[in-house]
Short mmCIF file of C-alpha atoms and ligand atoms in Angstrom, two decimals:
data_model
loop_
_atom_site.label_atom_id
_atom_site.label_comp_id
_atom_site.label_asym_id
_atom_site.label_seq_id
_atom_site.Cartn_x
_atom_site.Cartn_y
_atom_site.Cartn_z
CA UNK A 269 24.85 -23.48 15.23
CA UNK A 270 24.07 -23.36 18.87
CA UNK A 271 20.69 -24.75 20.44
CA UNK A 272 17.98 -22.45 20.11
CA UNK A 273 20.41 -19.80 18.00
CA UNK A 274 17.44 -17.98 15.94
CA UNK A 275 17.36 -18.72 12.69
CA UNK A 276 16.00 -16.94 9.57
CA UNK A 277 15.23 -17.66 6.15
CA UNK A 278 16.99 -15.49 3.64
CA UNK A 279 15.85 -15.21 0.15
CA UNK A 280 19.00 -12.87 -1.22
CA UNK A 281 21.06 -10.50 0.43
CA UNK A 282 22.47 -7.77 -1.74
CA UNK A 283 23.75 -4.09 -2.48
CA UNK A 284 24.39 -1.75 -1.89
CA UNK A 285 22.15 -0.31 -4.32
CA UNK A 286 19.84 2.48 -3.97
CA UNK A 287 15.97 2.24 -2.19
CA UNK A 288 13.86 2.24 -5.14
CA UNK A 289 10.83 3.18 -3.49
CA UNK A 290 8.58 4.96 -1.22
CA UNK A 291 10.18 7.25 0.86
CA UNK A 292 13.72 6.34 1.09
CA UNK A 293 13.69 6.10 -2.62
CA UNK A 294 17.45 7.03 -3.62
CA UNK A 295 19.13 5.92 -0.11
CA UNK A 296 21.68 3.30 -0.48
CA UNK A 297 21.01 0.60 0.75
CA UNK A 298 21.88 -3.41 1.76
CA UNK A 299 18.72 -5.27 0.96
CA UNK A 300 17.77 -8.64 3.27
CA UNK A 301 14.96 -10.15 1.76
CA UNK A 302 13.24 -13.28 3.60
CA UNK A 303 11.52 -15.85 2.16
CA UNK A 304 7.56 -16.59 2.68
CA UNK A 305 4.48 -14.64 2.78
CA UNK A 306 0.94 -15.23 4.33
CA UNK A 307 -0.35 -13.29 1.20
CA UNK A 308 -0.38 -13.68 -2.61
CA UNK A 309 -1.22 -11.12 -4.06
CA UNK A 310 -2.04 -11.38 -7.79
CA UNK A 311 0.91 -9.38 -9.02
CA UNK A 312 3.60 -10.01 -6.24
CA UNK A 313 6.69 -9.09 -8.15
CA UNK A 314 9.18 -11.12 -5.34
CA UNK A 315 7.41 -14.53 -6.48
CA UNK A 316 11.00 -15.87 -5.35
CA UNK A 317 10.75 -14.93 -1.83
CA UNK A 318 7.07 -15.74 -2.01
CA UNK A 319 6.24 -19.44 -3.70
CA UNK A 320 6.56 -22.43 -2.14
CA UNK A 321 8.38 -23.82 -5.60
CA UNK A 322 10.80 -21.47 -4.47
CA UNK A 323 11.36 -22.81 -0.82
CA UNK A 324 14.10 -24.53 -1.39
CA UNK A 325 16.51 -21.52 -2.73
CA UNK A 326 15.62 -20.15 1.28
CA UNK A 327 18.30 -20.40 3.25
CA UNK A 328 18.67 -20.61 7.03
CA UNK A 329 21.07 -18.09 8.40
CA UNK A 330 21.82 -17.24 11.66
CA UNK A 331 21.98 -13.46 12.76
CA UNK A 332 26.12 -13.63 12.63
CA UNK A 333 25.87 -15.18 9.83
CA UNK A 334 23.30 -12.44 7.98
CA UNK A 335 25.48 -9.51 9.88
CA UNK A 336 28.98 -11.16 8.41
CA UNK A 337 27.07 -10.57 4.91
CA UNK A 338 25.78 -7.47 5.07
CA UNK A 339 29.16 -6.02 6.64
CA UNK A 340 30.61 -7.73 4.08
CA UNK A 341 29.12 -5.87 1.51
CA UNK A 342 28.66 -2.63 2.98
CA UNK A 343 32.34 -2.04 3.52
CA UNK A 344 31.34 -1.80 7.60
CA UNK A 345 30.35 1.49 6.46
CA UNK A 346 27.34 1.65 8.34
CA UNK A 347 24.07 2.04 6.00
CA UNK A 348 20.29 1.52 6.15
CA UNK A 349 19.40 -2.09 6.02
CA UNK A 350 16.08 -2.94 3.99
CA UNK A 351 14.60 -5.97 5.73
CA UNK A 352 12.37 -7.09 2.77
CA UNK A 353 10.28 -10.44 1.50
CA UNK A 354 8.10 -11.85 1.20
CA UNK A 355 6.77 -10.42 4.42
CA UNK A 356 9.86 -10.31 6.41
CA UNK A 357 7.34 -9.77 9.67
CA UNK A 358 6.79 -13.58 9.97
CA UNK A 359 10.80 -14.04 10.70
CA UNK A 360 12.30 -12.84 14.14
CA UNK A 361 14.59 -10.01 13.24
CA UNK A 362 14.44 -8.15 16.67
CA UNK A 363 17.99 -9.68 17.43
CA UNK A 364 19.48 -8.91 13.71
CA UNK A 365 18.33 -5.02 14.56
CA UNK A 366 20.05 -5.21 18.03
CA UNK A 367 23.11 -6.44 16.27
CA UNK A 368 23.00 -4.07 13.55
CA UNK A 369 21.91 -0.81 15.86
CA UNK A 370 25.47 -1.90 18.00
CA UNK A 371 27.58 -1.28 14.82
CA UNK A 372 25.83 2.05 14.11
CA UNK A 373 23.67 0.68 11.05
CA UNK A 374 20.17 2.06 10.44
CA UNK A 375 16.81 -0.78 9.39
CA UNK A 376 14.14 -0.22 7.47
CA UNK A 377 11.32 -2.43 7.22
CA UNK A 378 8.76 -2.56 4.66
CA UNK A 379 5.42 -4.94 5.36
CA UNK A 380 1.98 -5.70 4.34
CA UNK A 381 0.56 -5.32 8.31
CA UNK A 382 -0.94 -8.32 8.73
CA UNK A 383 1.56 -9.40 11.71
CA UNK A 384 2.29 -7.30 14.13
CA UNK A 385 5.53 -7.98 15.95
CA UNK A 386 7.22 -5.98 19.13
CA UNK A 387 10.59 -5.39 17.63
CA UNK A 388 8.49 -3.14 15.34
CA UNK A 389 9.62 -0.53 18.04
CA UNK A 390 13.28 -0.90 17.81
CA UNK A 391 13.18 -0.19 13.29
CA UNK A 392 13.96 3.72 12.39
CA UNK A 393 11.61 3.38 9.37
CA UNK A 394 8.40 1.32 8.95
CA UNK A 395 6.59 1.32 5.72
CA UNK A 396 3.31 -0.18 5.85
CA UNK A 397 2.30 -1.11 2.76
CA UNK A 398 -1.57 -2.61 3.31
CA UNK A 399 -2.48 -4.15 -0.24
CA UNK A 400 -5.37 -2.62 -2.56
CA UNK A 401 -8.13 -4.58 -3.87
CA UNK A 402 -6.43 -5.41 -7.38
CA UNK A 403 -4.19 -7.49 -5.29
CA UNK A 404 -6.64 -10.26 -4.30
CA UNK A 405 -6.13 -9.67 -0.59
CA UNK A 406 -8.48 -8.66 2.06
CA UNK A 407 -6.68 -5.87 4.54
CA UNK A 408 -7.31 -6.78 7.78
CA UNK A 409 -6.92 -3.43 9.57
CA UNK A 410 -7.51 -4.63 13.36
CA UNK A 411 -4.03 -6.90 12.28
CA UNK A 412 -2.84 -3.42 10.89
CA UNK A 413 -3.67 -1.35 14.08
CA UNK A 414 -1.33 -3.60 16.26
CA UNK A 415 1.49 -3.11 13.83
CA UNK A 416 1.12 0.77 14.44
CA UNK A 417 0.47 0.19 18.04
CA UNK A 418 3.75 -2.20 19.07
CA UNK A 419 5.36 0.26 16.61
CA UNK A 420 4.41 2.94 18.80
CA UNK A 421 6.91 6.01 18.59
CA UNK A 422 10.08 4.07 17.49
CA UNK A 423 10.11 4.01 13.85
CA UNK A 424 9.77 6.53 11.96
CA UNK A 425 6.10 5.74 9.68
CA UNK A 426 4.90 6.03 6.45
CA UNK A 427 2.21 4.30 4.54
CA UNK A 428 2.84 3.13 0.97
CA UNK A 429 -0.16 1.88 -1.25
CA UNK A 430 0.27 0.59 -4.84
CA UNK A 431 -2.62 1.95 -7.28
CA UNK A 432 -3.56 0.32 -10.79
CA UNK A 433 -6.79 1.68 -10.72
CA UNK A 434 -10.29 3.37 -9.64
CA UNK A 435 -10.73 0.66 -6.66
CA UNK A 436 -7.09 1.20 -5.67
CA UNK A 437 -7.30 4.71 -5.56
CA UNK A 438 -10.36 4.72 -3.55
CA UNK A 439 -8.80 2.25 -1.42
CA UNK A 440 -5.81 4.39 -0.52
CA UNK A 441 -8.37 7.36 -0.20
CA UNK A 442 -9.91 5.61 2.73
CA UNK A 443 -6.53 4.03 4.46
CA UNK A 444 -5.17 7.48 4.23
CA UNK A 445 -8.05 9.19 5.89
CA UNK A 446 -8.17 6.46 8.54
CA UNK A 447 -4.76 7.30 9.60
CA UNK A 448 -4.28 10.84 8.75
CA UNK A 449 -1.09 11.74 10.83
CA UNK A 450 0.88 8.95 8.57
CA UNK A 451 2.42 10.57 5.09
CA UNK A 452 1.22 8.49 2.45
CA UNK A 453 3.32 7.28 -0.86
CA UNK A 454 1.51 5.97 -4.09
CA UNK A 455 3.10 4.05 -6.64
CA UNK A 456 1.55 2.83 -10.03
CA UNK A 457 1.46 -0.67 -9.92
CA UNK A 458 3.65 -2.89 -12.14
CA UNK A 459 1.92 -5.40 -14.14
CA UNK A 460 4.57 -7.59 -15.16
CA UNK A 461 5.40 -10.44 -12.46
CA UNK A 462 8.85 -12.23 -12.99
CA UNK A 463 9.17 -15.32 -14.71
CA UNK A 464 10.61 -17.80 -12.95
CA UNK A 465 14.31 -17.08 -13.49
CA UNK A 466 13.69 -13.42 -12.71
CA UNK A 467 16.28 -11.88 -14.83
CA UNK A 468 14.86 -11.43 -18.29
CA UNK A 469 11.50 -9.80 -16.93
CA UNK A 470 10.57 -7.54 -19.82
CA UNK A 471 8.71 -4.42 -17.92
CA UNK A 472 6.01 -2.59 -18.95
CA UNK A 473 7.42 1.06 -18.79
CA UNK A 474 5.00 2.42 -20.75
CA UNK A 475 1.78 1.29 -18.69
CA UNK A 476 3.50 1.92 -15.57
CA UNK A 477 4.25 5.84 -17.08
CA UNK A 478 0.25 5.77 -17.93
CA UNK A 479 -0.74 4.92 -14.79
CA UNK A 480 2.01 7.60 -12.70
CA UNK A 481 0.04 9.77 -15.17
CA UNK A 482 -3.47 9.44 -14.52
CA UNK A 483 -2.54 9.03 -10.89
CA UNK A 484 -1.17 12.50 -10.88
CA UNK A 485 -4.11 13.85 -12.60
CA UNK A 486 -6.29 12.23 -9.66
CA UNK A 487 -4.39 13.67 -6.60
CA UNK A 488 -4.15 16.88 -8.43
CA UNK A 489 -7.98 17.30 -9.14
CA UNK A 490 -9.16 15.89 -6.03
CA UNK A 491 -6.75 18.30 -3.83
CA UNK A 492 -5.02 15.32 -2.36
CA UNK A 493 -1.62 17.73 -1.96
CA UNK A 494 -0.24 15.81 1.13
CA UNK A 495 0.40 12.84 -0.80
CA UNK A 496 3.84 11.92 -2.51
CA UNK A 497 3.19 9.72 -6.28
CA UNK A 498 6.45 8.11 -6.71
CA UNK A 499 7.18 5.25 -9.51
CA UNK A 500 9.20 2.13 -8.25
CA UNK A 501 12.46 3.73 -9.48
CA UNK A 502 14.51 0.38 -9.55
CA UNK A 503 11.73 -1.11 -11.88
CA UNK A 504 12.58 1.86 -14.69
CA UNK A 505 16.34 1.19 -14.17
CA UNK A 506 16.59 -2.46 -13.71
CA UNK A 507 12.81 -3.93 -14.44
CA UNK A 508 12.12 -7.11 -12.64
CA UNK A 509 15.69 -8.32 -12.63
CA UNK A 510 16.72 -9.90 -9.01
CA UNK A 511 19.41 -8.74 -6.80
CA UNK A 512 19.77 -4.96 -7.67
FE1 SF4 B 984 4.23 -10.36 -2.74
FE2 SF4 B 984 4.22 -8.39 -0.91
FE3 SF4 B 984 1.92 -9.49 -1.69
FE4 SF4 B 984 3.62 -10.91 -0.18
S1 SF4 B 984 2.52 -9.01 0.41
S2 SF4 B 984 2.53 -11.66 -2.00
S3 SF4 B 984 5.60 -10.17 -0.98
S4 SF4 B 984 3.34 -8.29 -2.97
#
């Protein structure tokens, strides 16, 4: 490592595999997932990239070093990256996109908006995924209005908004009127958080098909017919399992 060579903490790099949600649901992809968060929200389902008992598994990697990896196991067939978390806004990935925008790749970024960065600009997609009140966490939308404002007309934007109930729902009614030029995806929430190994996580398919349910029946009767109600796809195929 040279002096001042930037270096991020990975949590797991992995694929390709498909985008399980929002709206690249179905794209493959090479997920980069970096470890911390300035939230914690009740029923975080990345606990790994998330918990400080998990700090340890981080590991620093420069941006040859991440690029080597996800080359590696993208064939250098040039895909769309997922930079994930945690909330992969506190790391500096401006450079990583540079890198991986000179090969021919494609990033996608998914966040929480409560850090705004300027390399926001340089991502082709930007999901903003502000967190409902069954989370825990208070949104704090000036923090959210930079994101979208250093974002400005790079990426392409969409908002994403999990729902497990009335509170939620009225939540994303309200974030979705306040920026109405932004498509907007809702997912049913997922109840069950990972235990700490991650791989035997039992899912609740059955709550999680409830809840698509009733959220279907709430868009439909209240006219909401701009918005898209997708389930985390890669929760019904894999549940909670790491690394797929
Ligand atoms: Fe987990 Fe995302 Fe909430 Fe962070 S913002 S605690 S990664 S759900």
């Amino acid at each position: 490592m040279t002096a001042g060579e930037t270096q991020i903490r990975i949590s797991e790099i992995f694929g390709p595999t498909i985008q399980g949600e929002g709206v690249l649901m179905g794209l493959p992809t090479v997920f980069v997932r970096t470890g911390g968060c300035d939230y914690r929200c009740s029923w975080c389902d990345t606990l790994h990239a998330v918990a400080s008992e998990y700090r340890d598994h981080w590991l620093p990697m420069s941006i040859d070093a991440i690029w080597r990896e996800v080359t590696r196991l993208s064939g250098s067939r040039p895909l769309t990256v997922s930079l994930s978390g945690g909330n992969p806004a506190i790391q500096s990935l401006g450079g990583l996109i540079e890198r991986g925008h000179r090969d021919g790749y494609r990033f996608a970024l998914e966040t929480q908006g409560s850090l705004a960065k300027d390399w926001f600009a340089d991502l082709d997609v930007l999901v903003l995924s502000p967190k409902p009140p069954s989370s825990g966490m208070q949104t704090d939308w000036d923090a959210f209005d930079a994101c979208l404002r250093l974002a400005g007309n790079g990426p392409r934007i969409t908002l994403k908004i999990v729902v497990f109930d009335d509170d939620d729902y009225a939540y994303a009614r309200t974030a979705a009127a306040r920026y109405t030029d932004l498509p907007v995806y809702l997912q049913p929430g997922n109840h069950t958080p990972p235990p700490p190994d991650c791989d035997t996580a039992k899912v609740d398919v059955e709550g999680i098909m409830d809840r698509m349910l009733w959220l279907i029946d709430r868009v439909t009767a209240d006219g909401w017919f701009e918005v898209h109600v997708l389930p985390q796809l890669h929760v019904l195929l894999w549940g909670n399992r790491r690394g797929v």
